Coordinates of C-alpha atoms and ligand atoms in Angstrom, one line a residue:
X1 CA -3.1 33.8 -16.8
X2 CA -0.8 33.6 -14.0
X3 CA -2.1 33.7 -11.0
X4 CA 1.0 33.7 -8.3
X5 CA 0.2 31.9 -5.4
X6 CA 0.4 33.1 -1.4
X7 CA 1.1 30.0 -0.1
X8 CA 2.6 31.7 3.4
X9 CA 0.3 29.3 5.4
X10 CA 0.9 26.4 3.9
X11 CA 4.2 26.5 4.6
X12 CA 3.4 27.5 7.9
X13 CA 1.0 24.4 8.5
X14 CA 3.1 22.2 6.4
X15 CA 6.2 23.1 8.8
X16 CA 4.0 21.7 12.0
X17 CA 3.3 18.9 10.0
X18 CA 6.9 18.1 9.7
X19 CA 7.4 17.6 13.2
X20 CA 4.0 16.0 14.4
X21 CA 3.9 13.5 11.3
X22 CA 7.0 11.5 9.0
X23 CA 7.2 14.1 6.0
X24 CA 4.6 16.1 7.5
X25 CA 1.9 13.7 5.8
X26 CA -0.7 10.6 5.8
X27 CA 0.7 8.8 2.6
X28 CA 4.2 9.7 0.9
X29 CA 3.4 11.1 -2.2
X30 CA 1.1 14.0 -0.8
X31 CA 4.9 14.9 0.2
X32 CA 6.0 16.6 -3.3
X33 CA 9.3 15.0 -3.1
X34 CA 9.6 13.9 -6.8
X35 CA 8.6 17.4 -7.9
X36 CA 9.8 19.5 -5.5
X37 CA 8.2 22.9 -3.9
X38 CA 5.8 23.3 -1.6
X39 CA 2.8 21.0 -0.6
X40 CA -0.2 22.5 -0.7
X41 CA -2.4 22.3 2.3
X42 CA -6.3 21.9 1.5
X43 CA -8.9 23.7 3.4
X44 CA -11.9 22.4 1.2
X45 CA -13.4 21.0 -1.6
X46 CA -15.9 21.4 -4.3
X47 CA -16.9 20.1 -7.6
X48 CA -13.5 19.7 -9.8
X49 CA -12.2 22.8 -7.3
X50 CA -9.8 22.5 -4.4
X51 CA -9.0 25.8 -2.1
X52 CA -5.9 26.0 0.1
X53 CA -5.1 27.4 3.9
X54 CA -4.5 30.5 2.0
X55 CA -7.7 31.1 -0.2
X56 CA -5.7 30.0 -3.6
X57 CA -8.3 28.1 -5.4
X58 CA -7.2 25.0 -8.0
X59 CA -8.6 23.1 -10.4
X60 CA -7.8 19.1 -9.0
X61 CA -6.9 16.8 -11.5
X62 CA -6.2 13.8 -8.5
X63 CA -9.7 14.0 -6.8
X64 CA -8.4 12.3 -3.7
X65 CA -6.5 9.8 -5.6
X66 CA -9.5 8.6 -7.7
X67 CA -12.7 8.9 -5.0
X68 CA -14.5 12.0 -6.3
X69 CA -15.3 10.7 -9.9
X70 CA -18.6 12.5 -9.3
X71 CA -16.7 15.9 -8.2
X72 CA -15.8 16.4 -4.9
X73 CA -18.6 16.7 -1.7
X74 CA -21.3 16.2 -4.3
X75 CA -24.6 17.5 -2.6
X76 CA -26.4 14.0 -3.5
X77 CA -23.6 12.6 -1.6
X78 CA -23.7 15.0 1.0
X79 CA -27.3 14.7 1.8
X80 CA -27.4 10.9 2.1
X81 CA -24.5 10.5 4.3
X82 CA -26.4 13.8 6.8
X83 CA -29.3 11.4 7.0
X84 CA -26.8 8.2 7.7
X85 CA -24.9 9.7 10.3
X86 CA -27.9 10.5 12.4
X87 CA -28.3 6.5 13.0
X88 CA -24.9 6.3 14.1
X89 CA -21.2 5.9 12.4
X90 CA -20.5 2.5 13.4
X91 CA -22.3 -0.7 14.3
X92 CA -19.9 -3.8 14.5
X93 CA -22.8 -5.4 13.1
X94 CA -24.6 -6.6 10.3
X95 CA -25.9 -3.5 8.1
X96 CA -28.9 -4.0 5.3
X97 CA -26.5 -1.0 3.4
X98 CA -23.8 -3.8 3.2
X99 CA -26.6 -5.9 0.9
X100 CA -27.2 -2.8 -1.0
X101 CA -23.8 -2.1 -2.2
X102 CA -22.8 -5.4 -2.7
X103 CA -25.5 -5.8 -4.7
X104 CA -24.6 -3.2 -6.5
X105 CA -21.1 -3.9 -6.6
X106 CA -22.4 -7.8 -8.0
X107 CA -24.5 -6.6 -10.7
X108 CA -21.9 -4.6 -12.8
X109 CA -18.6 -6.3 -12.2
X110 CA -18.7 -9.3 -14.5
X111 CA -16.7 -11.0 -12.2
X112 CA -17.8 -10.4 -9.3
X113 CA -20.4 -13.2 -7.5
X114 CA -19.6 -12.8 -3.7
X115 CA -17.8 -9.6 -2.0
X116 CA -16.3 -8.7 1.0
X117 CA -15.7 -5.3 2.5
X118 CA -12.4 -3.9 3.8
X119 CA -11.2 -0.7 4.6
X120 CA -8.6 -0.1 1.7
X121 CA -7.4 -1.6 -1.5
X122 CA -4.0 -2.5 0.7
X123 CA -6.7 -4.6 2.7
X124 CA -8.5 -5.9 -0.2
X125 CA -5.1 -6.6 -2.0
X126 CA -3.7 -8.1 1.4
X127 CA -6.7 -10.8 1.4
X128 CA -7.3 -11.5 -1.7
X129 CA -3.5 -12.8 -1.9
X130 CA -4.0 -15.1 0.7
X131 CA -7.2 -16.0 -0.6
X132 CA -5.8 -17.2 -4.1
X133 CA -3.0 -18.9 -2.0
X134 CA -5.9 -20.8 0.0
X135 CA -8.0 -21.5 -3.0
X136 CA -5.1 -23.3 -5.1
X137 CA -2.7 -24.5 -2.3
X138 CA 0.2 -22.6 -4.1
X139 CA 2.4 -20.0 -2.5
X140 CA 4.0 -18.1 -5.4
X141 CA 2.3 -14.6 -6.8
X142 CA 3.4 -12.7 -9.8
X143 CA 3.1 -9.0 -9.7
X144 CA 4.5 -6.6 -12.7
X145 CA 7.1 -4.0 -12.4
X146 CA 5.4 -0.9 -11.9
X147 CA 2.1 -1.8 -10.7
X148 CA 1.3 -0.8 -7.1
X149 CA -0.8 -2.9 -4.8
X150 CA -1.0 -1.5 -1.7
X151 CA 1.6 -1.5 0.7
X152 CA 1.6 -4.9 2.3
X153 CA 4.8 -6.5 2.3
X154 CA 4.5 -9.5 -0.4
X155 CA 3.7 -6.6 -2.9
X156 CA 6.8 -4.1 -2.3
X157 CA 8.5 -5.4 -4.7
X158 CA 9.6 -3.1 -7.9
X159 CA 6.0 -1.3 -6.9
X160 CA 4.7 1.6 -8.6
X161 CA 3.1 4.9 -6.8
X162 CA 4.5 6.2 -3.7
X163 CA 7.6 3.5 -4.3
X164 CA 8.4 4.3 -7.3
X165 CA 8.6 7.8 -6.8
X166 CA 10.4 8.0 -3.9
X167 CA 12.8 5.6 -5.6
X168 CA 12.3 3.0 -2.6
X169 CA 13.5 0.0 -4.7
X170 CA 11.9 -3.1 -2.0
X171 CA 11.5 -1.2 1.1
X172 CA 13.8 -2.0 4.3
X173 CA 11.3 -3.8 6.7
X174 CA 10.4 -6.3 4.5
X175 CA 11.9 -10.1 5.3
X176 CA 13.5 -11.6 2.0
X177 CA 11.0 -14.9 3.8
X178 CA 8.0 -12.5 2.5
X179 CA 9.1 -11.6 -1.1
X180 CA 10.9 -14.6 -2.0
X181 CA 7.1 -15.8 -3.6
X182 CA 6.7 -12.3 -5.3
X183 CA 7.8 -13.3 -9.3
X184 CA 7.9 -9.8 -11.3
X185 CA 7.5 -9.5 -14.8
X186 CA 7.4 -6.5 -16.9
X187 CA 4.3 -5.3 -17.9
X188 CA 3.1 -6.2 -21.4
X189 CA 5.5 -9.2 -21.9
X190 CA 3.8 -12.4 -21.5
X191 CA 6.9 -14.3 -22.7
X192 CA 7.7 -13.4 -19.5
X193 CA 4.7 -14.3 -18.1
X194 CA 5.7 -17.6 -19.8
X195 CA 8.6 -18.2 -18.9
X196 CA 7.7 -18.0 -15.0
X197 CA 5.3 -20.6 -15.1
X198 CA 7.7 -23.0 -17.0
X199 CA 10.1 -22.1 -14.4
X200 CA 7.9 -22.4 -11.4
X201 CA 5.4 -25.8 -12.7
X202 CA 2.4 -26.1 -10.4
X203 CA 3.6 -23.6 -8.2
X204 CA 1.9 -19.8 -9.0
X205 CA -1.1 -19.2 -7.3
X206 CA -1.9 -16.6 -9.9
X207 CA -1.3 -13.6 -11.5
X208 CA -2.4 -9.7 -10.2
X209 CA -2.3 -6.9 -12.1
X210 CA -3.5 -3.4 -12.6
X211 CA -5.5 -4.3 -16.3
X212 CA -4.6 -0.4 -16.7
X213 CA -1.9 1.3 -15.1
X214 CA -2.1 4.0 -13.0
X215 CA 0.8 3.5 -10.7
X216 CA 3.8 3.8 -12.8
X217 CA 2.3 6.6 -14.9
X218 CA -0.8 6.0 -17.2
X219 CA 0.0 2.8 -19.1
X220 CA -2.3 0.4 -21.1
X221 CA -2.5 -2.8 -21.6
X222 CA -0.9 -3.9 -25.1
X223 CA -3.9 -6.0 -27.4
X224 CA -3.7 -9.1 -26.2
X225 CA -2.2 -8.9 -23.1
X226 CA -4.6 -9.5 -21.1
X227 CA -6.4 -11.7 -23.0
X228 CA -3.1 -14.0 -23.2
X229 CA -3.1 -13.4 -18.7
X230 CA -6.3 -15.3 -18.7
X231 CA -5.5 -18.0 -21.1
X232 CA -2.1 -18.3 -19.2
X233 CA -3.4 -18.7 -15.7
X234 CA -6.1 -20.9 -17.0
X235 CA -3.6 -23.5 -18.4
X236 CA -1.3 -23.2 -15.5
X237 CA -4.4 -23.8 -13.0
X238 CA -3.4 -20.2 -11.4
X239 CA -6.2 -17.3 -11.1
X240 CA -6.4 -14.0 -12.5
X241 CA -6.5 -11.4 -10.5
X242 CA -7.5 -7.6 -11.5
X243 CA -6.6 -5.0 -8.7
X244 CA -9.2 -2.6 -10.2
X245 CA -9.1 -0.1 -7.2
X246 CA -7.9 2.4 -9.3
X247 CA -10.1 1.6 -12.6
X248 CA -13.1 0.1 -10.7
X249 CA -16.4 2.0 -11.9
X250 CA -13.9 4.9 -13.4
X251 CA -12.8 3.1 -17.5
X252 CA -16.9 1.7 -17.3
X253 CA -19.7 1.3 -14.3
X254 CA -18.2 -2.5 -14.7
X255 CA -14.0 -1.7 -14.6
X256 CA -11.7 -2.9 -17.4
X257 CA -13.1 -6.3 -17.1
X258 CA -16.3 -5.0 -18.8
X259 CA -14.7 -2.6 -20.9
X260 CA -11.9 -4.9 -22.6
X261 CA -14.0 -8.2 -22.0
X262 CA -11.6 -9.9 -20.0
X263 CA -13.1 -11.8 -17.0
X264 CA -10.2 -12.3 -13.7
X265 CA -10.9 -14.7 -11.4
X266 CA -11.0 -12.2 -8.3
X267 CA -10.9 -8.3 -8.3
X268 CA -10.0 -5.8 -5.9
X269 CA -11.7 -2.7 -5.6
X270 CA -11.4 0.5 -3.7
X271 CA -11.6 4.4 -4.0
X272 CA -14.5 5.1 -6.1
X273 CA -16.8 2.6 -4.4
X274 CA -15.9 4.3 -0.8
X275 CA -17.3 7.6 -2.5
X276 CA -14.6 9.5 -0.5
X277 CA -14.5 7.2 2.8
X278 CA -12.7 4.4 3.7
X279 CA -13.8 1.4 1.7
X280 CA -12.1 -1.8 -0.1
X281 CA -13.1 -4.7 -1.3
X282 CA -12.4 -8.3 -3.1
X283 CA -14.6 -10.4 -4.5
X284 CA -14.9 -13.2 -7.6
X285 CA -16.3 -17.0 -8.0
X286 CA -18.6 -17.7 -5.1
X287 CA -16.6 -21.4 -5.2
X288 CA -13.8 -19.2 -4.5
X289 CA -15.5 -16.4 -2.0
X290 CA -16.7 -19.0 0.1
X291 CA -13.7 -19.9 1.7
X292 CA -13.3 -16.9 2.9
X293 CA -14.0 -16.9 7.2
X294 CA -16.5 -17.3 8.6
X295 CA -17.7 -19.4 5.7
X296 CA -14.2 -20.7 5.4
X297 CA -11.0 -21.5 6.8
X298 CA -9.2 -18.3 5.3
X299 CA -9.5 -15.4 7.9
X300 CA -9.6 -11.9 7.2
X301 CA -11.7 -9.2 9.6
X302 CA -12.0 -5.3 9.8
X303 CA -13.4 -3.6 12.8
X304 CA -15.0 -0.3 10.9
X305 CA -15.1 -3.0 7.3
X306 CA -19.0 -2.3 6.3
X307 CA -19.7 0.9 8.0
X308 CA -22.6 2.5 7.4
X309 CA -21.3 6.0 6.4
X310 CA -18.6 4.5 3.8
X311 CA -21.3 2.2 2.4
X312 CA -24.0 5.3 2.3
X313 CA -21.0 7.0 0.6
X314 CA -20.7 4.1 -2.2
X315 CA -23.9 3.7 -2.5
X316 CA -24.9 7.1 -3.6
X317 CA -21.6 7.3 -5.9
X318 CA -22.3 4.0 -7.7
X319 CA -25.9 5.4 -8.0
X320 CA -24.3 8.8 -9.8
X321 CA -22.6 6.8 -11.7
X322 CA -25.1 4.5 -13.6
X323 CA -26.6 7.2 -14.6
X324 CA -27.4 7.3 -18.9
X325 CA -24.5 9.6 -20.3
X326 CA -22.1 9.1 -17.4
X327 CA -19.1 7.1 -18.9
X328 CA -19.6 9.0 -22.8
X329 CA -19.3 12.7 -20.5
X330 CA -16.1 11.1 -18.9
X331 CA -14.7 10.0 -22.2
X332 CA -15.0 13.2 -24.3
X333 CA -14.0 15.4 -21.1
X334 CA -10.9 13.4 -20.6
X335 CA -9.8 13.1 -24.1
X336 CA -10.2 16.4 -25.2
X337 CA -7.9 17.4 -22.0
X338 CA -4.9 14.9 -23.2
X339 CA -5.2 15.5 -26.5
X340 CA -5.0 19.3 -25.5
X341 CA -2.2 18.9 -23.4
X342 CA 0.4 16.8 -25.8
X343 CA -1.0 19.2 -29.0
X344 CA 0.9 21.9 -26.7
X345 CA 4.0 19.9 -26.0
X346 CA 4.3 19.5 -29.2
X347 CA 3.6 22.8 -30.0
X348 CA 6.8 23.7 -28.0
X349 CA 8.5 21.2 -28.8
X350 CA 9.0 18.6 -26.0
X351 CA 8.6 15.3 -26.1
X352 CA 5.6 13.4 -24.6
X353 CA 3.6 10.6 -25.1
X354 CA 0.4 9.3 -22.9
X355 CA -3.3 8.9 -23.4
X356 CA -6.4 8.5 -21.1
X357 CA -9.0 5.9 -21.3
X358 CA -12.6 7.1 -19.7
X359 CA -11.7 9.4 -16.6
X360 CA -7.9 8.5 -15.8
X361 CA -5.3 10.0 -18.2
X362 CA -1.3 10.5 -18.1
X363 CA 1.4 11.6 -20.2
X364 CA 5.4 11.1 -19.8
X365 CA 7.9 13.7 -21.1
X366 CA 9.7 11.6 -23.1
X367 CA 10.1 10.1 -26.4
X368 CA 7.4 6.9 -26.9
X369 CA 6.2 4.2 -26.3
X370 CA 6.0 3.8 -22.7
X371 CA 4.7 -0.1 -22.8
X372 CA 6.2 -0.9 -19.1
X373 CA 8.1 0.8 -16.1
X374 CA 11.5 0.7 -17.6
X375 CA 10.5 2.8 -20.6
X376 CA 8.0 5.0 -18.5
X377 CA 11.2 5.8 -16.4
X378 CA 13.0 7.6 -19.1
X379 CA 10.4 10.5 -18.3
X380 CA 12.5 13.6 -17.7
X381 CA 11.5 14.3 -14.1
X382 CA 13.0 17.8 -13.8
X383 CA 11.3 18.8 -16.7
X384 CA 7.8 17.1 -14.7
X385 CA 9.1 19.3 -11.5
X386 CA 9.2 22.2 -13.6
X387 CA 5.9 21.9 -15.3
X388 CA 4.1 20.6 -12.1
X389 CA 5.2 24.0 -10.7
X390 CA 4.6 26.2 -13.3
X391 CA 0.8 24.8 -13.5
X392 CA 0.6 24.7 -9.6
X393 CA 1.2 28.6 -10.0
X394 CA -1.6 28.8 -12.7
X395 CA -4.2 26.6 -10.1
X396 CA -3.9 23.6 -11.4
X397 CA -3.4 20.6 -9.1
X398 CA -1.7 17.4 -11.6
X399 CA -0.3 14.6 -9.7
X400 CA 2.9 15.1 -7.6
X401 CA 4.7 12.7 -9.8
X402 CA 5.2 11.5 -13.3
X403 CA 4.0 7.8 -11.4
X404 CA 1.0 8.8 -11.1
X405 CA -2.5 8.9 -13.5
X406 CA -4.2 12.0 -13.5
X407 CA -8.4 11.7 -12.7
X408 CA -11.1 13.7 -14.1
X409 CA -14.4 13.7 -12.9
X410 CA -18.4 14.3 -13.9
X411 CA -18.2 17.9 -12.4
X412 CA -15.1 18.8 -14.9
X413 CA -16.6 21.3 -17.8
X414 CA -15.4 23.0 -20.7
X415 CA -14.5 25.7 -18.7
X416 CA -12.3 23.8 -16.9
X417 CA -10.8 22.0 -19.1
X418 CA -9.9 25.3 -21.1
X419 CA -8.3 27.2 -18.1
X420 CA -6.4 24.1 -17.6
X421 CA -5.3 23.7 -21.5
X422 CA -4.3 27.3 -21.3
X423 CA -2.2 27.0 -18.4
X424 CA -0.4 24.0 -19.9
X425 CA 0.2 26.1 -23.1
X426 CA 2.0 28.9 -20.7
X427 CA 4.0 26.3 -18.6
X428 CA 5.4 24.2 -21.6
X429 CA 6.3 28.0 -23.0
X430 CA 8.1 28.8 -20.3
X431 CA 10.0 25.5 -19.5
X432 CA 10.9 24.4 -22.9
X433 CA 13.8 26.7 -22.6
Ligands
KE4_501 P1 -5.1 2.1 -0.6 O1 -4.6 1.2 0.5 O2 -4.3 3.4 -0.8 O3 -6.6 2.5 -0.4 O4 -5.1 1.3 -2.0 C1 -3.9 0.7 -2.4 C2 -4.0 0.6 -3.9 C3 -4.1 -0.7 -4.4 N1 -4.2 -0.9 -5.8 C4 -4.2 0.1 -6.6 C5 -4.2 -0.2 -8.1 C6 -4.0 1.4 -6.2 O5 -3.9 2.5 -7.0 C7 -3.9 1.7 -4.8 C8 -3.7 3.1 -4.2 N2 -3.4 4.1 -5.1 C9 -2.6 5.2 -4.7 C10 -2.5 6.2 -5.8 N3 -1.5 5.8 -6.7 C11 -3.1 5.8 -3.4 C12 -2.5 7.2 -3.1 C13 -1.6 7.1 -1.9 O6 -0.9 6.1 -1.7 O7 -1.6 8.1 -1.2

């Protein structure tokens, strides 16, 4: 099943894009840099489908980088944001949909008593920072190698995604002032985690982390690890944070926290709650929340934050999603897909480890365990270029980088998920030699 791709007008639109826009794109790692070849340039989507400028059709694995959980431009999405638009796109003003998701939002994150709306999970990440800063009058943060926070300054440091891939180690622009209260640690090692809060006494507003990764490749959390986060910041008077933009209503309808029974202090959220438009949000402890302006001193503001379209949007997803069977559907799809995909590695004998918890998944081409960012970069990138092309060529669109988790969604079947295990079959075939 190979289906060669004409890709002519890709490359035509992609060359434009080149000269309008840096790297021809809207974020980096749409750029295929790590792997090489050409971008492809979407003309729609559907379901678990993408189709290209040229007609090629795909099967998407990243579903907008984690949005379309429910399969892309689901018609019960659709519909409802037809109806909202005919009221307007934006009011710059107090919304009753705002209550509605919020409520919604409230109700299954355990965390989660008060929330505010942003625009993206670098917003929700950006105020939530200065927020735990506010809340315990400390300036220091710690952040773990790998994990990937958005890209406001403070966090650019040994971040995961777009950073990591492009191999941007702390990105020029960014004052030494800004990071020098950004503490790193790797991921999985509280004696690490330890020994900054011995070193730093009374001084760590808290601790952020991705309770799964999906920024430096699909990582989990080792047992205990974030169980010994929250008795760690507890102790040290510091909060827990969970950036859960990427998990949020994807590993359960209540995020890691639900799933692994491990309440943060404050959570970030994004992606999935937007439904496919722009939508962030933090929120935690009300005693906390409410110091946020204008019910507090700490300011943050959005001019689109709350629109009516992005909250239709989450509303309807969120909706989707709570319904009976949603997260067991997820599970069984996305484990029979990894376990698929490393039985034919193995089968051809290359080396990969990786896993998937609900509807994010990821695998590394290299010997295990992959417990933190220094061991997931021993992944043999060349051999990732090779296999991302080989299944690009077959119509299947994985992740344009081994830093990346790979999303599944409610509209992925069996059928999909056997043209895609064949196609991996084929491509480890042909670049195990
Ligand atoms: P955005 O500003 O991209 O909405 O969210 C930033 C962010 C914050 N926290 C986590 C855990 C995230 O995964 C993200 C964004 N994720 C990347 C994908 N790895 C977005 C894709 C991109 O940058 O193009």
């Amino acid at each position: 099943m190979t289906d060669i791709l004409n890709t002519t007008h890709s490359k035509e639109v992609f060359s434009s894009a080149l000269e309008l826009m840096p790297g021809g794109v809207s974020s980096p790692v749409r750029a295929f840099k790590s792997v090489g070849g050409q971008p492809i340039v979407f003309d729609r989507v559907k379901g678990p489908y993408a189709w290209d400028v040229d007609g090629n059709r795909y099967i998407d694995y990243i579903g907008s980088w984690g949005p379309a959980i429910c399969g892309h431009a689901h018609p019960e999405v659709i519909t409802a944001l037809q109806e909202a638009i005919e009221k307007g796109t934006s009011f710059g003003a107090p919304c009753i949909l705002e209550n509605k998701l919020a409520e919604m939002v409230i109700d299954a994150v355990p965390s989660v008593e008060m929330v505010r709306f942003v625009n993206s999970g670098t917003e929700a990440c950006m105020a939530v920072l200065r927020l735990m800063r506010a809340f315990t009058g400390r300036d220091k943060v710690i952040k773990f190698d790998g994990c990937y926070h958005g890209h406001a300054d403070m966090f650019l440091v040994k971040a995961g995604s777009g950073v990591a891939t492009l191999g941007l180690p702390d990105s020029p622009g960014v004052p030494r002032t800004t990071t020098a209260n950004t503490l790193t640690a790797p991921y999985n090692d509280l004696e690490a985690v330890k020994k900054l809060f011995s070193e730093n006494p009374d001084a760590i507003s808290g601790v952020i982390l991705e309770p799964i990764v999906g920024n430096a490749g699909f990582i989990t959390p080792e047992p205990g690890f974030l169980e010994g986060l929250r008795e760690l910041t507890t102790e040290n008077g510091s909060l827990l944070v969970f950036d859960e933009v990427m998990t949020g209503f994807r590993i359960s309808y209540g995020g890691v926290q639900e799933k692994f029974g491990v309440t943060p202090d404050l959570t970030t959220l994004g992606k999935v709650i937007g439904g496919g438009l722009p939508v962030g949000a933090y929120g935690g402890r009300k005693e906390i929340m409410s110091m946020v302006a204008p019910s507090g001193p700490v300011y943050q503001a959005g001019t689109l934050s709350g629109n009516p379209l992005a909250m239709t949007a989450g509303i309807k997803t969120l909706e989707l999603l709570k319904q009976e069977g949603t997260y067991e559907k997820l599970e069984s799809t996305t484990s029979r897909l990894i376990e698929g995909i490393i039985q034919s590695a193995e089968n051809n004998g290359i080396a990969i480890n990786g896993g998937s918890v609900s509807a994010m998944f990821g695998f590394f081409l290299c010997e295990g365990p992959v417990r933190n960012f220094e061991e997931a970069k021993t992944n043999n990138s060349e051999l990732f270029g090779k296999l991302h092309m080989e299944m690009l060529k077959r119509g299947i669109y994985l992740a344009p980088s081994p830093f990346e988790a790979g999303f599944t969604s409610l509209a992925h079947s069996d059928e999909e998920i056997d043209r895609t295990l064949e196609a991996f079959d084929q491509s480890f075939s042909v670049i195990k030699n």
